[in-house]
Short mmCIF file of C-alpha atoms and ligand atoms in Angstrom, two decimals:
data_model
loop_
_atom_site.label_atom_id
_atom_site.label_comp_id
_atom_site.label_asym_id
_atom_site.label_seq_id
_atom_site.Cartn_x
_atom_site.Cartn_y
_atom_site.Cartn_z
CA MET A 773 35.34 28.82 12.83
CA LEU A 774 33.53 25.58 12.45
CA GLY A 775 30.40 25.45 14.00
CA PHE A 776 30.30 22.84 17.08
CA GLY A 777 29.13 23.52 20.88
CA SER A 778 32.06 22.48 22.37
CA LYS A 779 30.57 20.07 24.49
CA SER A 780 29.83 18.15 21.49
CA ARG A 781 33.13 19.08 19.50
CA GLN A 782 35.02 16.95 22.20
CA ALA A 783 33.10 14.52 22.89
CA ALA A 784 32.70 13.30 18.74
CA SER A 785 36.33 14.06 17.78
CA ALA A 786 37.57 12.42 20.68
CA ALA A 787 35.84 9.36 19.57
CA VAL A 788 36.84 9.62 16.21
CA GLY A 789 40.42 10.89 17.03
CA GLY A 790 41.01 13.76 15.04
CA LYS A 791 38.78 16.99 15.48
CA ASP A 792 39.40 19.20 12.53
CA ARG A 793 38.43 15.91 10.55
CA PHE A 794 35.65 14.75 12.10
CA GLU A 795 34.28 18.46 12.00
CA THR A 796 35.20 18.67 8.63
CA ILE A 797 33.34 15.48 7.62
CA ILE A 798 30.43 16.70 9.28
CA ASN A 799 29.83 19.93 8.42
CA SER A 800 30.60 18.98 4.95
CA ILE A 801 27.19 16.91 4.54
CA ALA A 802 24.65 18.16 2.86
CA ASP A 803 21.93 16.60 5.11
CA GLY A 804 21.14 17.41 8.44
CA VAL A 805 22.75 15.38 11.30
CA ILE A 806 21.90 15.80 14.55
CA MET A 807 23.05 13.47 17.76
CA ILE A 808 21.22 13.12 21.07
CA ASP A 809 21.98 11.20 24.20
CA LYS A 810 19.91 9.28 26.31
CA GLN A 811 18.09 11.91 27.95
CA GLN A 812 17.58 13.27 24.57
CA VAL A 813 19.43 16.30 25.10
CA VAL A 814 21.18 17.69 22.03
CA GLN A 815 25.24 16.53 21.80
CA LEU A 816 25.92 18.01 18.34
CA LEU A 817 24.49 19.23 15.16
CA ASN A 818 25.65 20.51 11.59
CA PRO A 819 25.76 23.36 9.78
CA ALA A 820 22.82 21.69 7.60
CA ALA A 821 20.86 20.58 10.75
CA ALA A 822 20.82 24.16 12.37
CA GLU A 823 20.13 26.09 8.79
CA LEU A 824 16.47 23.28 8.50
CA CYS A 825 15.68 23.40 12.02
CA GLY A 826 16.29 27.48 12.43
CA TRP A 827 18.47 27.66 15.18
CA LYS A 828 22.06 28.51 16.02
CA ILE A 829 24.51 25.56 16.39
CA ASP A 830 25.72 26.69 20.15
CA GLU A 831 22.03 27.89 21.00
CA ALA A 832 20.52 24.31 20.12
CA THR A 833 23.56 22.42 21.60
CA GLY A 834 22.95 20.78 25.17
CA ILE A 835 18.98 21.52 25.17
CA ASN A 836 16.20 18.83 24.69
CA VAL A 837 15.88 17.82 21.43
CA ASN A 838 12.22 18.37 20.92
CA GLN A 839 12.60 22.39 21.28
CA VAL A 840 14.95 22.15 18.47
CA PHE A 841 13.91 18.73 16.47
CA LYS A 842 9.35 18.74 16.17
CA LEU A 843 8.09 16.85 13.88
CA ALA A 844 4.47 17.38 12.86
CA ASN A 845 1.84 15.76 10.96
CA LYS A 846 1.01 16.87 7.43
CA LYS A 847 -1.77 19.03 8.73
CA GLY A 848 1.20 20.81 10.83
CA GLU A 849 0.20 19.89 13.88
CA PRO A 850 2.93 18.46 16.41
CA LEU A 851 3.27 14.25 17.06
CA LYS A 852 1.57 12.50 19.78
CA THR A 853 4.97 10.83 22.03
CA SER A 854 3.55 7.62 20.63
CA GLU A 855 3.72 8.41 17.22
CA ASP A 856 7.30 10.42 17.35
CA PRO A 857 9.83 8.18 15.73
CA LEU A 858 12.39 9.62 17.98
CA HIS A 859 10.47 8.52 20.90
CA LYS A 860 9.86 4.66 19.34
CA ILE A 861 13.61 4.35 18.70
CA MET A 862 14.47 4.89 22.14
CA GLU A 863 11.78 1.97 23.03
CA SER A 864 13.20 -0.44 20.41
CA ASP A 865 16.46 0.03 19.69
CA LYS A 866 16.15 -0.84 15.69
CA PRO A 867 16.91 1.72 13.38
CA ILE A 868 13.72 3.91 11.57
CA ARG A 869 13.54 5.02 8.45
CA VAL A 870 10.72 7.69 7.40
CA ASP A 871 10.42 8.46 3.93
CA GLU A 872 8.13 11.84 4.45
CA ALA A 873 8.02 13.53 7.75
CA PHE A 874 7.49 17.23 8.38
CA LEU A 875 9.49 19.38 10.64
CA LEU A 876 8.11 22.40 12.14
CA ASN A 877 11.09 24.77 12.50
CA ARG A 878 11.98 27.65 14.83
CA ASN A 879 9.24 29.97 12.65
CA ASN A 880 6.68 27.22 12.86
CA SER A 881 7.34 26.63 9.39
CA GLN A 882 6.71 23.39 7.90
CA VAL A 883 9.04 21.30 5.93
CA ALA A 884 9.25 18.34 4.21
CA ILE A 885 11.68 15.68 5.48
CA SER A 886 12.95 12.30 5.01
CA LEU A 887 14.37 10.81 8.15
CA SER A 888 16.30 8.50 9.33
CA LEU A 889 17.69 7.57 13.07
CA THR A 890 20.48 5.13 13.91
CA PRO A 891 20.60 3.82 18.00
CA LEU A 892 23.97 4.21 19.03
CA PRO A 893 24.87 1.31 21.32
CA ASP A 894 26.78 2.00 24.78
CA PRO A 895 29.26 -1.01 25.31
CA GLU A 896 26.62 -3.13 27.04
CA GLY A 897 24.44 -2.79 24.11
CA HIS A 898 22.02 -0.51 25.25
CA VAL A 899 20.83 2.64 23.52
CA SER A 900 23.18 5.58 24.47
CA GLY A 901 21.95 7.86 22.20
CA VAL A 902 20.27 8.72 18.79
CA VAL A 903 21.65 10.18 15.30
CA ALA A 904 19.06 11.70 13.40
CA VAL A 905 19.85 12.41 9.74
CA PHE A 906 17.74 14.30 7.65
CA ARG A 907 16.83 15.54 4.28
CA ASP A 908 14.55 18.93 2.86
CA VAL A 909 12.20 16.83 0.56
CA SER A 910 9.63 19.67 -0.11
CA THR A 911 10.93 19.84 -3.88
CA GLU A 912 10.62 16.08 -4.52
CA THR A 913 7.26 16.20 -2.96
CA ALA A 914 6.03 18.98 -5.25
CA GLN A 915 7.33 17.33 -8.28
CA GLN A 916 6.09 13.99 -7.13
CA GLN A 917 2.44 15.78 -6.27
CA GLN A 918 3.01 17.58 -10.06
CA ARG A 919 3.53 14.10 -11.57
CA ALA A 920 0.28 12.54 -9.76
CA ASP A 921 -1.80 15.50 -10.96
CA PHE A 922 -1.02 15.15 -14.39
CA ILE A 923 -1.13 11.64 -14.58
CA SER A 924 -4.68 12.38 -12.49
CA THR A 925 -5.85 14.67 -15.09
CA ALA A 926 -4.23 13.36 -18.31
CA SER A 927 -6.40 10.01 -17.49
CA HIS A 928 -9.81 11.20 -16.30
CA GLU A 929 -9.67 13.26 -19.91
CA MET A 930 -9.03 10.31 -21.83
CA ARG A 931 -11.30 8.27 -20.67
CA THR A 932 -14.13 10.05 -21.36
CA PRO A 933 -13.42 9.77 -25.35
CA VAL A 934 -12.24 6.02 -24.93
CA ALA A 935 -15.35 5.38 -23.76
CA ALA A 936 -17.20 6.83 -26.73
CA ILE A 937 -14.68 4.68 -29.05
CA GLU A 938 -15.43 1.64 -26.83
CA GLY A 939 -19.08 2.32 -27.21
CA TYR A 940 -19.22 2.88 -31.45
CA LEU A 941 -17.53 -0.17 -31.95
CA ALA A 942 -19.82 -1.90 -29.71
CA LEU A 943 -22.26 -0.35 -31.72
CA ALA A 944 -21.04 -1.09 -35.03
CA LEU A 945 -20.05 -4.96 -34.01
CA ASN A 946 -23.60 -5.22 -32.72
CA GLU A 947 -26.03 -7.10 -35.47
CA LYS A 948 -29.19 -5.65 -34.45
CA VAL A 949 -27.83 -2.22 -35.16
CA ALA A 950 -25.52 -2.71 -38.01
CA THR A 951 -24.17 -4.75 -40.62
CA ILE A 952 -20.47 -5.13 -41.66
CA ASP A 953 -18.78 -8.12 -43.28
CA ALA A 954 -16.82 -10.26 -41.62
CA ARG A 955 -13.52 -8.98 -42.69
CA ALA A 956 -14.59 -5.28 -41.24
CA ARG A 957 -16.10 -7.54 -37.79
CA ASP A 958 -12.37 -9.20 -37.07
CA TYR A 959 -10.71 -5.88 -37.66
CA LEU A 960 -13.55 -3.83 -35.33
CA ASP A 961 -13.35 -7.00 -32.66
CA LYS A 962 -9.88 -6.26 -32.55
CA ALA A 963 -10.09 -2.65 -31.83
CA HIS A 964 -13.05 -2.49 -29.40
CA ALA A 965 -10.44 -5.11 -27.61
CA SER A 966 -7.92 -2.69 -27.69
CA ALA A 967 -9.84 0.27 -26.53
CA GLN A 968 -11.38 -2.12 -23.79
CA HIS A 969 -7.50 -2.45 -22.36
CA LEU A 970 -7.01 0.98 -22.99
CA GLY A 971 -9.84 2.18 -20.79
CA GLN A 972 -9.30 -0.38 -18.46
CA LEU A 973 -5.64 1.44 -18.68
CA PHE A 974 -7.08 4.94 -18.06
CA GLN A 975 -9.02 3.42 -14.65
CA ASP A 976 -6.17 1.56 -13.33
CA LEU A 977 -3.99 5.15 -13.86
CA LEU A 978 -6.74 6.90 -12.35
CA THR A 979 -7.52 4.90 -9.49
CA SER A 980 -3.40 4.16 -8.55
CA ALA A 981 -2.91 8.06 -8.94
CA LYS A 982 -5.66 8.71 -6.27
CA ALA A 983 -4.20 6.11 -4.13
CA GLU A 984 -0.89 7.19 -3.81
CA ASP A 985 -2.03 10.82 -2.76
CA GLY A 986 -5.14 9.34 -0.61
CA ARG A 987 -7.67 10.53 -2.78
CA LEU A 988 -9.74 6.88 -2.43
CA THR A 989 -13.44 7.33 -1.78
CA SER A 990 -13.80 4.71 0.90
CA HIS A 991 -17.42 3.90 3.01
CA PRO A 992 -16.70 1.36 5.50
CA THR A 993 -19.19 -0.62 6.97
CA ALA A 994 -19.29 -3.41 8.41
CA VAL A 995 -19.32 -6.46 5.96
CA GLU A 996 -19.82 -10.43 6.72
CA LEU A 997 -17.03 -11.77 4.62
CA GLY A 998 -18.89 -15.32 4.35
CA SER A 999 -21.91 -13.93 2.80
CA PHE A 1000 -20.15 -11.92 0.60
CA LEU A 1001 -17.57 -14.22 -0.74
CA ASP A 1002 -19.96 -16.55 -1.26
CA LYS A 1003 -22.50 -13.79 -3.47
CA LEU A 1004 -19.06 -12.61 -5.25
CA THR A 1005 -18.19 -16.59 -6.41
CA SER A 1006 -21.52 -16.66 -7.67
CA ASP A 1007 -20.69 -13.74 -9.99
CA LEU A 1008 -17.15 -14.57 -10.85
CA ARG A 1009 -17.76 -17.75 -11.38
CA LEU A 1010 -19.14 -17.65 -14.86
CA VAL A 1011 -15.36 -16.29 -16.46
CA ALA A 1012 -13.53 -19.07 -14.73
CA GLU A 1013 -15.90 -22.11 -15.77
CA LYS A 1014 -15.86 -20.34 -19.73
CA LYS A 1015 -12.13 -21.16 -19.47
CA GLY A 1016 -12.89 -25.09 -18.24
CA LEU A 1017 -11.86 -23.87 -14.50
CA PHE A 1018 -13.29 -25.31 -11.50
CA VAL A 1019 -14.06 -22.89 -8.95
CA GLU A 1020 -14.72 -23.48 -5.40
CA PHE A 1021 -15.22 -21.68 -2.35
CA VAL A 1022 -13.89 -22.68 1.03
CA VAL A 1023 -14.42 -21.84 4.73
CA GLY A 1024 -12.36 -22.46 7.28
CA SER A 1025 -11.09 -25.72 6.30
CA LYS A 1026 -11.52 -27.95 3.43
CA ASP A 1027 -14.16 -30.08 5.11
CA SER A 1028 -16.94 -27.04 4.62
CA VAL A 1029 -16.77 -26.36 1.15
CA ILE A 1030 -19.65 -24.36 -0.02
CA ASN A 1031 -20.62 -24.24 -3.48
CA ALA A 1032 -17.98 -27.05 -4.35
CA THR A 1033 -19.35 -28.00 -7.72
CA LYS A 1034 -19.78 -27.03 -11.13
CA SER A 1035 -23.50 -27.62 -11.28
CA GLY A 1036 -23.73 -25.00 -8.26
CA ALA A 1037 -25.18 -27.81 -5.77
CA ILE A 1038 -24.40 -26.11 -2.11
CA GLN A 1039 -23.49 -27.68 0.44
CA LYS A 1040 -24.53 -25.87 3.71
CA VAL A 1041 -22.53 -25.65 6.72
CA VAL A 1042 -22.81 -23.91 9.99
CA ARG A 1043 -19.69 -21.14 10.44
CA PRO A 1044 -18.60 -18.70 11.89
CA LEU A 1045 -19.99 -14.59 10.84
CA TYR A 1046 -16.21 -13.67 10.08
CA TYR A 1047 -17.32 -9.46 9.94
CA VAL A 1048 -14.48 -6.76 9.24
CA TYR A 1049 -14.98 -2.82 8.66
CA VAL A 1050 -14.22 -2.38 4.95
CA ASP A 1051 -15.88 -0.29 1.83
CA PRO A 1052 -17.79 -3.44 0.23
CA ASP A 1053 -17.06 -2.20 -3.67
CA ARG A 1054 -13.12 -1.87 -2.96
CA LEU A 1055 -12.64 -5.09 -1.01
CA ARG A 1056 -15.04 -6.56 -4.06
CA GLU A 1057 -12.15 -4.58 -6.55
CA VAL A 1058 -9.35 -6.43 -4.78
CA ILE A 1059 -11.04 -9.76 -4.80
CA THR A 1060 -12.16 -9.45 -8.66
CA ASN A 1061 -9.06 -8.48 -9.10
CA LEU A 1062 -7.16 -11.61 -7.37
CA PHE A 1063 -9.67 -13.91 -8.77
CA ASP A 1064 -9.40 -12.30 -12.92
CA ASN A 1065 -5.68 -13.02 -12.33
CA ALA A 1066 -5.78 -16.73 -10.86
CA VAL A 1067 -8.32 -17.24 -14.06
CA LYS A 1068 -5.91 -14.98 -16.50
CA TYR A 1069 -2.79 -16.64 -15.75
CA THR A 1070 -3.97 -20.45 -14.63
CA PRO A 1071 -4.18 -22.14 -18.10
CA GLU A 1072 -6.06 -25.47 -16.68
CA GLY A 1073 -7.25 -26.82 -13.24
CA LYS A 1074 -8.85 -25.07 -10.07
CA VAL A 1075 -9.72 -21.44 -8.41
CA SER A 1076 -10.56 -21.44 -4.98
CA LEU A 1077 -11.56 -18.44 -3.06
CA GLY A 1078 -11.10 -19.11 1.00
CA LEU A 1079 -12.06 -17.61 4.37
CA THR A 1080 -11.00 -18.53 7.52
CA GLY A 1081 -9.81 -16.40 10.66
CA ASP A 1082 -9.17 -15.93 14.79
CA GLY A 1083 -10.59 -14.19 17.18
CA ASN A 1084 -8.62 -11.20 15.72
CA VAL A 1085 -7.59 -11.63 12.09
CA VAL A 1086 -9.94 -12.40 9.67
CA GLN A 1087 -7.87 -13.72 6.66
CA CYS A 1088 -9.41 -14.77 2.59
CA TYR A 1089 -7.31 -15.55 0.45
CA VAL A 1090 -7.48 -16.69 -3.77
CA ARG A 1091 -5.48 -19.64 -4.61
CA ASP A 1092 -4.77 -21.11 -8.33
CA THR A 1093 -3.18 -24.42 -9.97
CA GLY A 1094 -1.01 -22.16 -12.30
CA PRO A 1095 2.30 -21.33 -13.23
CA GLY A 1096 3.04 -20.20 -9.87
CA ILE A 1097 5.41 -16.95 -9.52
CA PRO A 1098 9.28 -17.55 -9.15
CA ALA A 1099 10.45 -16.47 -5.51
CA GLU A 1100 12.56 -13.42 -6.27
CA ASP A 1101 9.69 -11.66 -8.21
CA LEU A 1102 7.22 -11.96 -5.13
CA PRO A 1103 8.23 -8.92 -2.53
CA HIS A 1104 7.70 -6.84 -5.81
CA LEU A 1105 4.39 -7.55 -6.91
CA PHE A 1106 2.58 -5.11 -5.03
CA GLN A 1107 4.69 -2.89 -6.68
CA LYS A 1108 3.09 0.28 -9.58
CA PHE A 1109 4.25 -1.27 -12.93
CA TYR A 1110 5.46 -4.58 -11.61
CA ARG A 1111 4.87 -7.69 -14.46
CA VAL A 1112 7.04 -11.11 -13.48
CA ASP A 1113 8.84 -11.40 -17.44
CA ASN A 1114 8.18 -14.02 -18.43
CA SER A 1115 6.36 -15.90 -21.50
CA ALA A 1116 3.01 -15.69 -19.94
CA THR A 1117 2.99 -12.06 -19.05
CA ARG A 1118 3.72 -11.27 -22.65
CA THR A 1119 1.69 -12.83 -24.23
CA ILE A 1120 -1.46 -12.11 -21.49
CA GLY A 1121 -2.20 -8.69 -21.05
CA GLY A 1122 -2.15 -6.29 -18.22
CA THR A 1123 -0.70 -3.01 -16.80
CA GLY A 1124 0.81 -4.12 -13.74
CA LEU A 1125 -1.29 -1.75 -11.84
CA GLY A 1126 -3.97 -4.33 -10.26
CA LEU A 1127 -1.66 -5.52 -7.39
CA PHE A 1128 -0.83 -2.24 -6.27
CA ILE A 1129 -4.12 -0.66 -6.21
CA CYS A 1130 -5.27 -4.02 -4.34
CA ARG A 1131 -2.53 -2.87 -1.49
CA LYS A 1132 -3.25 0.15 -1.39
CA ILE A 1133 -7.22 -0.61 -0.88
CA ILE A 1134 -6.10 -3.50 1.93
CA GLU A 1135 -3.86 -0.74 3.57
CA LEU A 1136 -6.86 1.64 3.96
CA TYR A 1137 -8.29 -0.57 6.10
CA SER A 1138 -5.13 -1.59 8.09
CA GLY A 1139 -5.23 -5.04 6.55
CA ARG A 1140 -2.07 -6.81 4.88
CA ILE A 1141 -1.79 -8.45 1.44
CA TRP A 1142 0.77 -10.96 0.34
CA ALA A 1143 1.41 -13.56 -1.95
CA GLU A 1144 2.84 -17.12 -1.58
CA SER A 1145 4.33 -19.52 -4.25
CA GLU A 1146 5.95 -21.96 -5.87
CA VAL A 1147 6.63 -22.44 -9.51
CA GLY A 1148 4.82 -25.15 -11.04
CA LYS A 1149 2.71 -25.34 -8.03
CA GLY A 1150 0.53 -22.19 -7.91
CA SER A 1151 0.15 -19.32 -6.07
CA THR A 1152 -2.10 -18.04 -3.36
CA PHE A 1153 -2.72 -14.41 -2.39
CA TYR A 1154 -3.54 -13.69 1.02
CA ILE A 1155 -5.62 -10.65 2.53
CA ASN A 1156 -5.46 -10.57 6.25
CA LEU A 1157 -8.26 -7.63 7.68
CA PRO A 1158 -9.22 -7.03 11.57
CA ARG A 1159 -12.00 -8.73 12.79
CA LEU A 1160 -14.98 -7.02 13.98
CA SER A 1161 -16.80 -8.71 16.76
CA ASP A 1162 -20.21 -9.57 16.16
CA GLN A 1163 -21.60 -7.33 18.98
CA LYS A 1164 -19.07 -4.32 17.30
CA ALA A 1165 -20.39 -5.39 13.64
CA ALA A 1166 -24.23 -5.18 14.67
CA GLU A 1167 -23.47 -1.47 16.37
CA LEU A 1168 -22.09 -0.27 13.27
CA GLN A 1169 -24.85 -1.66 11.34
CA LYS A 1170 -27.66 -0.14 13.51
CA ALA A 1171 -25.54 3.26 13.47
CA VAL A 1172 -26.29 4.02 9.70
CA PRO A 1173 -24.80 6.38 8.05
CA ALA A 1174 -22.31 8.10 10.54
CA VAL A 1175 -20.24 4.99 11.72
CA GLU A 1176 -16.98 5.74 13.80
CA PRO A 1177 -13.76 4.79 12.26
CA LEU A 1178 -12.26 1.63 14.01
CA GLU A 1179 -8.09 2.39 15.52
CA PRO A 1180 -6.27 0.86 12.80
CA SER A 1181 -4.21 -1.79 14.10
CA SER A 1182 -0.64 -2.14 13.15
CA SER A 1183 0.40 -5.33 12.28
CA LEU A 1184 -1.73 -8.57 11.09
P1 ADP B 1770 -1.46 -6.93 -14.53
O1 ADP B 1770 -2.23 -6.50 -14.97
O2 ADP B 1770 -0.47 -6.96 -15.46
O3 ADP B 1770 -1.97 -8.89 -14.16
P2 ADP B 1770 -1.28 -6.98 -11.53
O4 ADP B 1770 -0.30 -6.39 -10.82
O5 ADP B 1770 -2.42 -7.24 -11.68
O6 ADP B 1770 -1.05 -7.19 -12.97
O7 ADP B 1770 -0.19 -8.20 -11.69
C1 ADP B 1770 1.46 -8.13 -11.32
C2 ADP B 1770 1.87 -9.22 -12.43
O8 ADP B 1770 1.66 -10.21 -10.79
C3 ADP B 1770 1.94 -9.79 -13.46
O9 ADP B 1770 2.14 -9.14 -14.02
C4 ADP B 1770 1.66 -11.46 -13.15
O10 ADP B 1770 3.22 -11.46 -13.68
C5 ADP B 1770 2.17 -11.85 -11.66
N1 ADP B 1770 0.84 -12.49 -11.31
C6 ADP B 1770 -0.05 -12.20 -10.32
N2 ADP B 1770 -1.07 -12.74 -10.31
C7 ADP B 1770 -0.68 -14.03 -10.75
C8 ADP B 1770 -0.87 -15.33 -10.76
N3 ADP B 1770 -2.05 -15.63 -10.46
N4 ADP B 1770 -0.21 -16.36 -11.08
C9 ADP B 1770 0.69 -15.82 -12.19
N5 ADP B 1770 1.16 -14.96 -11.61
C10 ADP B 1770 0.67 -13.92 -11.30
#
């Protein structure tokens, strides 16, 4: 006996021509499949769906999907209508994929699922129903968590001895406290550089593990990006200038260049105040990372930090005159461990974690980060952040330390 409600059985089998064949196919799918109509009434569900939801097929068929297929947030609280993908798809009529959602089954137990929703158009192209396909991902989620915990603990534990090695090597290299011959200095210099690289790798691994499971600490406050970036440019310029690169900080258009000269002569301009709500230490991490990359990958020319914006968005960027990044690599740059495979990355050290961490941090503040580049013409890394009005910024600055977080905005 195959397990479908009779109404859905008839409708569905008529559609595919051959009831037994249709039912065998749907029933053999290990993923849960639920089909609902425009009124959100369950028309069909397969045994896998029935088991995951904790309902009998005949009981669940013909009732509102919200009774059978209840989605919740990580804490087990039912989703608000505006957050519910089943509601969203009816509005947008575009397929939706959710890698991790939480299903509350009939016993109110929470199951981690991955979910994809596909709209079913009627002959006029309007949404006449939705097919939901979902799968229990609790095991994968638990394994991922274990892996993240392991990386986190291991990198934390390994950072301490590496820091000690780095410290002792620095002491050995310090002429005031140790006497070594030239050959030993050469070896120790190399050992010191490697220890520093290892320390950075552990630090990046730890930060990326925290970023992935939402444990990155963040203390946001109202930050005026103009003065913030101006100060940061002064802190960072030395390392670029040592390499012979020209550094500039551009606000708004190219006409209003501040600190444009190597000698540090300052051309003051009147500019708007660009407030954002971020943790300044985290944002410094991001900009420093982009700036360091620009310096690292640019053999000669210029590195520019820029700031612009409109009423809603503040945009800052780091631009270089380096080798550029091939178009096929651009979509992958912000993935974990991704490095462009070319001679530069083979000779220049790196972990491939920096841009991943940058993305995670910028997403904490409802921002967006991306890169534009053309091979041979340099690269620009952009960051968009929601702009705070001067008034809201003043309120937040007064209300120290407890400030209420902003509502995240969805697209920048
Ligand atoms: P890495 O530690 O390798 O620098 P990132 O995550 O910071 O890791 O960057 C990922 C990759 O993006 C780099 O390996 C490099 O190939 C490319 N990349 C990043 N910034 C630049 C840049 N300014 N110019 C050219 N390539 C860049």
